[in-house]
């Protein structure tokens, strides 16, 4: 607890400098403190261990961020109708399997048997995925 109180603000500043996002920096520091707590008996120099854990946490966060940015959806065309952009954004927010089932059915023209085979699920699961995904989108649109 004493180490946490003594080092927290400095470590958050350090992590913020690496990440540029305060909330993410605080989360990395808190995760590092919990990791240290779990390894307290084996840490020869707890302050150095904590510093290194924060640095490693920042590097991992930056790596995840880079991966997410590499695989982020392309921006919508500037001339796309607002409603179409809204639908696209809602579709991208769905869980992967719901999104895949909806796209396969409505954009790919696949039937439930083909979708089930592709996703490795039962036909009833395909119907459930599509229904839940569409319901979620309708709820966000205020249409249902």
PDB file of C-alpha atoms in Angstrom:
ATOM      1  CA  UNK A   1       0.000   0.000   0.000  1.00  0.00           C
ATOM      2  CA  UNK A   2       2.857   2.371   0.852  1.00  0.00           C
ATOM      3  CA  UNK A   3       4.572   1.707  -2.475  1.00  0.00           C
ATOM      4  CA  UNK A   4       1.300   2.265  -4.305  1.00  0.00           C
ATOM      5  CA  UNK A   5       0.742   5.609  -2.604  1.00  0.00           C
ATOM      6  CA  UNK A   6       4.334   6.716  -3.126  1.00  0.00           C
ATOM      7  CA  UNK A   7       4.619   5.708  -6.808  1.00  0.00           C
ATOM      8  CA  UNK A   8       1.092   5.908  -8.251  1.00  0.00           C
ATOM      9  CA  UNK A   9       1.125   9.517  -9.502  1.00  0.00           C
ATOM     10  CA  UNK A  10       4.622   9.201 -10.982  1.00  0.00           C
ATOM     11  CA  UNK A  11       3.774   5.935 -12.720  1.00  0.00           C
ATOM     12  CA  UNK A  12       0.535   7.363 -14.140  1.00  0.00           C
ATOM     13  CA  UNK A  13       2.517  10.324 -15.529  1.00  0.00           C
ATOM     14  CA  UNK A  14       5.019   7.886 -17.020  1.00  0.00           C
ATOM     15  CA  UNK A  15       2.303   5.719 -18.578  1.00  0.00           C
ATOM     16  CA  UNK A  16       0.419   8.800 -19.803  1.00  0.00           C
ATOM     17  CA  UNK A  17       3.594   9.964 -21.512  1.00  0.00           C
ATOM     18  CA  UNK A  18       3.832   6.658 -23.340  1.00  0.00           C
ATOM     19  CA  UNK A  19       0.147   6.232 -24.130  1.00  0.00           C
ATOM     20  CA  UNK A  20      -1.272   9.739 -24.352  1.00  0.00           C
ATOM     21  CA  UNK A  21      -4.511   8.628 -22.690  1.00  0.00           C
ATOM     22  CA  UNK A  22      -4.988   9.159 -18.970  1.00  0.00           C
ATOM     23  CA  UNK A  23      -7.650   6.506 -18.397  1.00  0.00           C
ATOM     24  CA  UNK A  24      -5.579   3.913 -20.214  1.00  0.00           C
ATOM     25  CA  UNK A  25      -2.482   4.978 -18.231  1.00  0.00           C
ATOM     26  CA  UNK A  26      -4.331   4.582 -14.928  1.00  0.00           C
ATOM     27  CA  UNK A  27      -5.556   1.146 -15.974  1.00  0.00           C
ATOM     28  CA  UNK A  28      -2.039   0.002 -16.897  1.00  0.00           C
ATOM     29  CA  UNK A  29      -0.676   1.191 -13.547  1.00  0.00           C
ATOM     30  CA  UNK A  30      -3.471  -0.480 -11.601  1.00  0.00           C
ATOM     31  CA  UNK A  31      -2.920  -3.745 -13.490  1.00  0.00           C
ATOM     32  CA  UNK A  32       0.808  -3.540 -12.734  1.00  0.00           C
ATOM     33  CA  UNK A  33       0.127  -2.981  -9.027  1.00  0.00           C
ATOM     34  CA  UNK A  34      -2.160  -6.014  -8.929  1.00  0.00           C
ATOM     35  CA  UNK A  35       0.476  -8.061 -10.739  1.00  0.00           C
ATOM     36  CA  UNK A  36       3.083  -6.973  -8.194  1.00  0.00           C
ATOM     37  CA  UNK A  37       0.741  -7.902  -5.343  1.00  0.00           C
ATOM     38  CA  UNK A  38       0.476 -11.418  -6.759  1.00  0.00           C
ATOM     39  CA  UNK A  39       4.287 -11.680  -7.052  1.00  0.00           C
ATOM     40  CA  UNK A  40       5.290  -9.691  -3.959  1.00  0.00           C
ATOM     41  CA  UNK A  41       7.272 -12.546  -2.406  1.00  0.00           C
ATOM     42  CA  UNK A  42       9.443 -13.088  -5.480  1.00  0.00           C
ATOM     43  CA  UNK A  43      10.128  -9.415  -6.341  1.00  0.00           C
ATOM     44  CA  UNK A  44      13.629  -8.458  -5.135  1.00  0.00           C
ATOM     45  CA  UNK A  45      13.099  -4.756  -5.838  1.00  0.00           C
ATOM     46  CA  UNK A  46       9.334  -4.065  -5.796  1.00  0.00           C
ATOM     47  CA  UNK A  47       9.660  -0.466  -7.066  1.00  0.00           C
ATOM     48  CA  UNK A  48      11.762  -1.531 -10.053  1.00  0.00           C
ATOM     49  CA  UNK A  49       9.447  -4.485 -10.672  1.00  0.00           C
ATOM     50  CA  UNK A  50       6.472  -2.128 -10.673  1.00  0.00           C
ATOM     51  CA  UNK A  51       8.188   0.321 -13.041  1.00  0.00           C
ATOM     52  CA  UNK A  52       9.042  -2.477 -15.469  1.00  0.00           C
ATOM     53  CA  UNK A  53       5.520  -3.883 -15.259  1.00  0.00           C
ATOM     54  CA  UNK A  54       4.080  -0.476 -16.141  1.00  0.00           C
ATOM     55  CA  UNK A  55       6.498  -0.144 -19.065  1.00  0.00           C
ATOM     56  CA  UNK A  56       5.578  -3.605 -20.326  1.00  0.00           C
ATOM     57  CA  UNK A  57       1.885  -2.828 -19.873  1.00  0.00           C
ATOM     58  CA  UNK A  58       2.261   0.336 -21.939  1.00  0.00           C
ATOM     59  CA  UNK A  59       4.093  -1.518 -24.688  1.00  0.00           C
ATOM     60  CA  UNK A  60       1.338  -4.146 -24.758  1.00  0.00           C
ATOM     61  CA  UNK A  61      -1.350  -1.451 -24.853  1.00  0.00           C
ATOM     62  CA  UNK A  62       0.387   0.276 -27.750  1.00  0.00           C
ATOM     63  CA  UNK A  63       0.721  -3.030 -29.568  1.00  0.00           C
ATOM     64  CA  UNK A  64      -3.000  -3.767 -29.077  1.00  0.00           C
ATOM     65  CA  UNK A  65      -3.859  -0.254 -30.186  1.00  0.00           C
ATOM     66  CA  UNK A  66      -1.743  -0.669 -33.310  1.00  0.00           C
ATOM     67  CA  UNK A  67      -3.442  -3.950 -34.121  1.00  0.00           C
ATOM     68  CA  UNK A  68      -6.872  -2.445 -33.582  1.00  0.00           C
ATOM     69  CA  UNK A  69      -6.024   0.538 -35.776  1.00  0.00           C
ATOM     70  CA  UNK A  70      -4.632  -1.711 -38.519  1.00  0.00           C
ATOM     71  CA  UNK A  71      -7.857  -3.674 -38.596  1.00  0.00           C
ATOM     72  CA  UNK A  72     -10.217  -0.768 -38.038  1.00  0.00           C
ATOM     73  CA  UNK A  73     -12.910  -0.285 -40.617  1.00  0.00           C
ATOM     74  CA  UNK A  74     -12.244   2.173 -43.395  1.00  0.00           C
ATOM     75  CA  UNK A  75     -14.034   5.485 -42.979  1.00  0.00           C
ATOM     76  CA  UNK A  76     -17.345   5.797 -44.748  1.00  0.00           C
ATOM     77  CA  UNK A  77     -17.278   7.577 -48.118  1.00  0.00           C
ATOM     78  CA  UNK A  78     -17.881  11.306 -47.694  1.00  0.00           C
ATOM     79  CA  UNK A  79     -20.916  11.180 -49.973  1.00  0.00           C
ATOM     80  CA  UNK A  80     -22.571   8.156 -48.336  1.00  0.00           C
ATOM     81  CA  UNK A  81     -26.106   8.774 -47.060  1.00  0.00           C
ATOM     82  CA  UNK A  82     -26.184   9.361 -43.289  1.00  0.00           C
ATOM     83  CA  UNK A  83     -28.608   6.474 -42.693  1.00  0.00           C
ATOM     84  CA  UNK A  84     -26.313   4.049 -44.530  1.00  0.00           C
ATOM     85  CA  UNK A  85     -23.307   5.196 -42.487  1.00  0.00           C
ATOM     86  CA  UNK A  86     -25.338   4.776 -39.297  1.00  0.00           C
ATOM     87  CA  UNK A  87     -26.342   1.223 -40.291  1.00  0.00           C
ATOM     88  CA  UNK A  88     -22.739   0.374 -41.160  1.00  0.00           C
ATOM     89  CA  UNK A  89     -21.493   1.685 -37.820  1.00  0.00           C
ATOM     90  CA  UNK A  90     -24.135  -0.302 -35.934  1.00  0.00           C
ATOM     91  CA  UNK A  91     -23.248  -3.426 -37.885  1.00  0.00           C
ATOM     92  CA  UNK A  92     -19.584  -2.982 -36.972  1.00  0.00           C
ATOM     93  CA  UNK A  93     -20.501  -2.742 -33.270  1.00  0.00           C
ATOM     94  CA  UNK A  94     -22.193  -6.158 -33.248  1.00  0.00           C
ATOM     95  CA  UNK A  95     -20.383  -9.234 -31.954  1.00  0.00           C
ATOM     96  CA  UNK A  96     -18.421 -10.948 -34.716  1.00  0.00           C
ATOM     97  CA  UNK A  97     -20.731 -13.924 -35.203  1.00  0.00           C
ATOM     98  CA  UNK A  98     -23.885 -11.787 -35.300  1.00  0.00           C
ATOM     99  CA  UNK A  99     -22.293  -9.442 -37.815  1.00  0.00           C
ATOM    100  CA  UNK A 100     -21.033 -12.347 -39.926  1.00  0.00           C
ATOM    101  CA  UNK A 101     -24.447 -14.045 -39.985  1.00  0.00           C
ATOM    102  CA  UNK A 102     -26.242 -10.838 -40.975  1.00  0.00           C
ATOM    103  CA  UNK A 103     -23.719  -9.999 -43.685  1.00  0.00           C
ATOM    104  CA  UNK A 104     -23.774 -13.538 -45.088  1.00  0.00           C
ATOM    105  CA  UNK A 105     -27.566 -13.556 -45.215  1.00  0.00           C
ATOM    106  CA  UNK A 106     -28.372 -10.023 -46.328  1.00  0.00           C
ATOM    107  CA  UNK A 107     -25.315  -9.012 -48.325  1.00  0.00           C
ATOM    108  CA  UNK A 108     -24.003 -12.413 -49.370  1.00  0.00           C
ATOM    109  CA  UNK A 109     -27.373 -13.969 -50.179  1.00  0.00           C
ATOM    110  CA  UNK A 110     -26.499 -17.164 -48.300  1.00  0.00           C
ATOM    111  CA  UNK A 111     -29.167 -19.379 -46.780  1.00  0.00           C
ATOM    112  CA  UNK A 112     -29.135 -20.641 -43.194  1.00  0.00           C
ATOM    113  CA  UNK A 113     -27.598 -24.001 -44.144  1.00  0.00           C
ATOM    114  CA  UNK A 114     -24.629 -22.364 -45.873  1.00  0.00           C
ATOM    115  CA  UNK A 115     -24.177 -19.832 -43.072  1.00  0.00           C
ATOM    116  CA  UNK A 116     -24.320 -22.589 -40.449  1.00  0.00           C
ATOM    117  CA  UNK A 117     -21.718 -24.603 -42.334  1.00  0.00           C
ATOM    118  CA  UNK A 118     -19.435 -21.575 -42.750  1.00  0.00           C
ATOM    119  CA  UNK A 119     -19.695 -20.521 -39.099  1.00  0.00           C
ATOM    120  CA  UNK A 120     -19.632 -24.081 -37.759  1.00  0.00           C
ATOM    121  CA  UNK A 121     -22.945 -23.734 -35.920  1.00  0.00           C
ATOM    122  CA  UNK A 122     -26.465 -25.170 -36.163  1.00  0.00           C
ATOM    123  CA  UNK A 123     -29.137 -23.578 -38.347  1.00  0.00           C
ATOM    124  CA  UNK A 124     -31.104 -22.586 -35.252  1.00  0.00           C
ATOM    125  CA  UNK A 125     -28.037 -20.707 -34.024  1.00  0.00           C
ATOM    126  CA  UNK A 126     -27.840 -18.830 -37.320  1.00  0.00           C
ATOM    127  CA  UNK A 127     -31.460 -17.735 -36.964  1.00  0.00           C
ATOM    128  CA  UNK A 128     -30.774 -16.655 -33.379  1.00  0.00           C
ATOM    129  CA  UNK A 129     -27.630 -14.727 -34.330  1.00  0.00           C
ATOM    130  CA  UNK A 130     -29.425 -12.865 -37.113  1.00  0.00           C
ATOM    131  CA  UNK A 131     -32.480 -12.114 -34.974  1.00  0.00           C
ATOM    132  CA  UNK A 132     -30.423 -10.844 -32.038  1.00  0.00           C
ATOM    133  CA  UNK A 133     -28.168  -8.760 -34.247  1.00  0.00           C
ATOM    134  CA  UNK A 134     -31.052  -7.143 -36.095  1.00  0.00           C
ATOM    135  CA  UNK A 135     -32.921  -6.526 -32.834  1.00  0.00           C
ATOM    136  CA  UNK A 136     -29.862  -4.833 -31.374  1.00  0.00           C
ATOM    137  CA  UNK A 137     -29.502  -2.625 -34.433  1.00  0.00           C
ATOM    138  CA  UNK A 138     -33.215  -1.726 -34.412  1.00  0.00           C
ATOM    139  CA  UNK A 139     -33.014  -0.838 -30.731  1.00  0.00           C
ATOM    140  CA  UNK A 140     -30.078   1.512 -31.360  1.00  0.00           C
ATOM    141  CA  UNK A 141     -31.892   3.087 -34.299  1.00  0.00           C
ATOM    142  CA  UNK A 142     -34.976   3.619 -32.166  1.00  0.00           C
ATOM    143  CA  UNK A 143     -37.044   1.554 -34.587  1.00  0.00           C
ATOM    144  CA  UNK A 144     -38.131  -1.098 -32.168  1.00  0.00           C
TER     145      UNK A 144
END
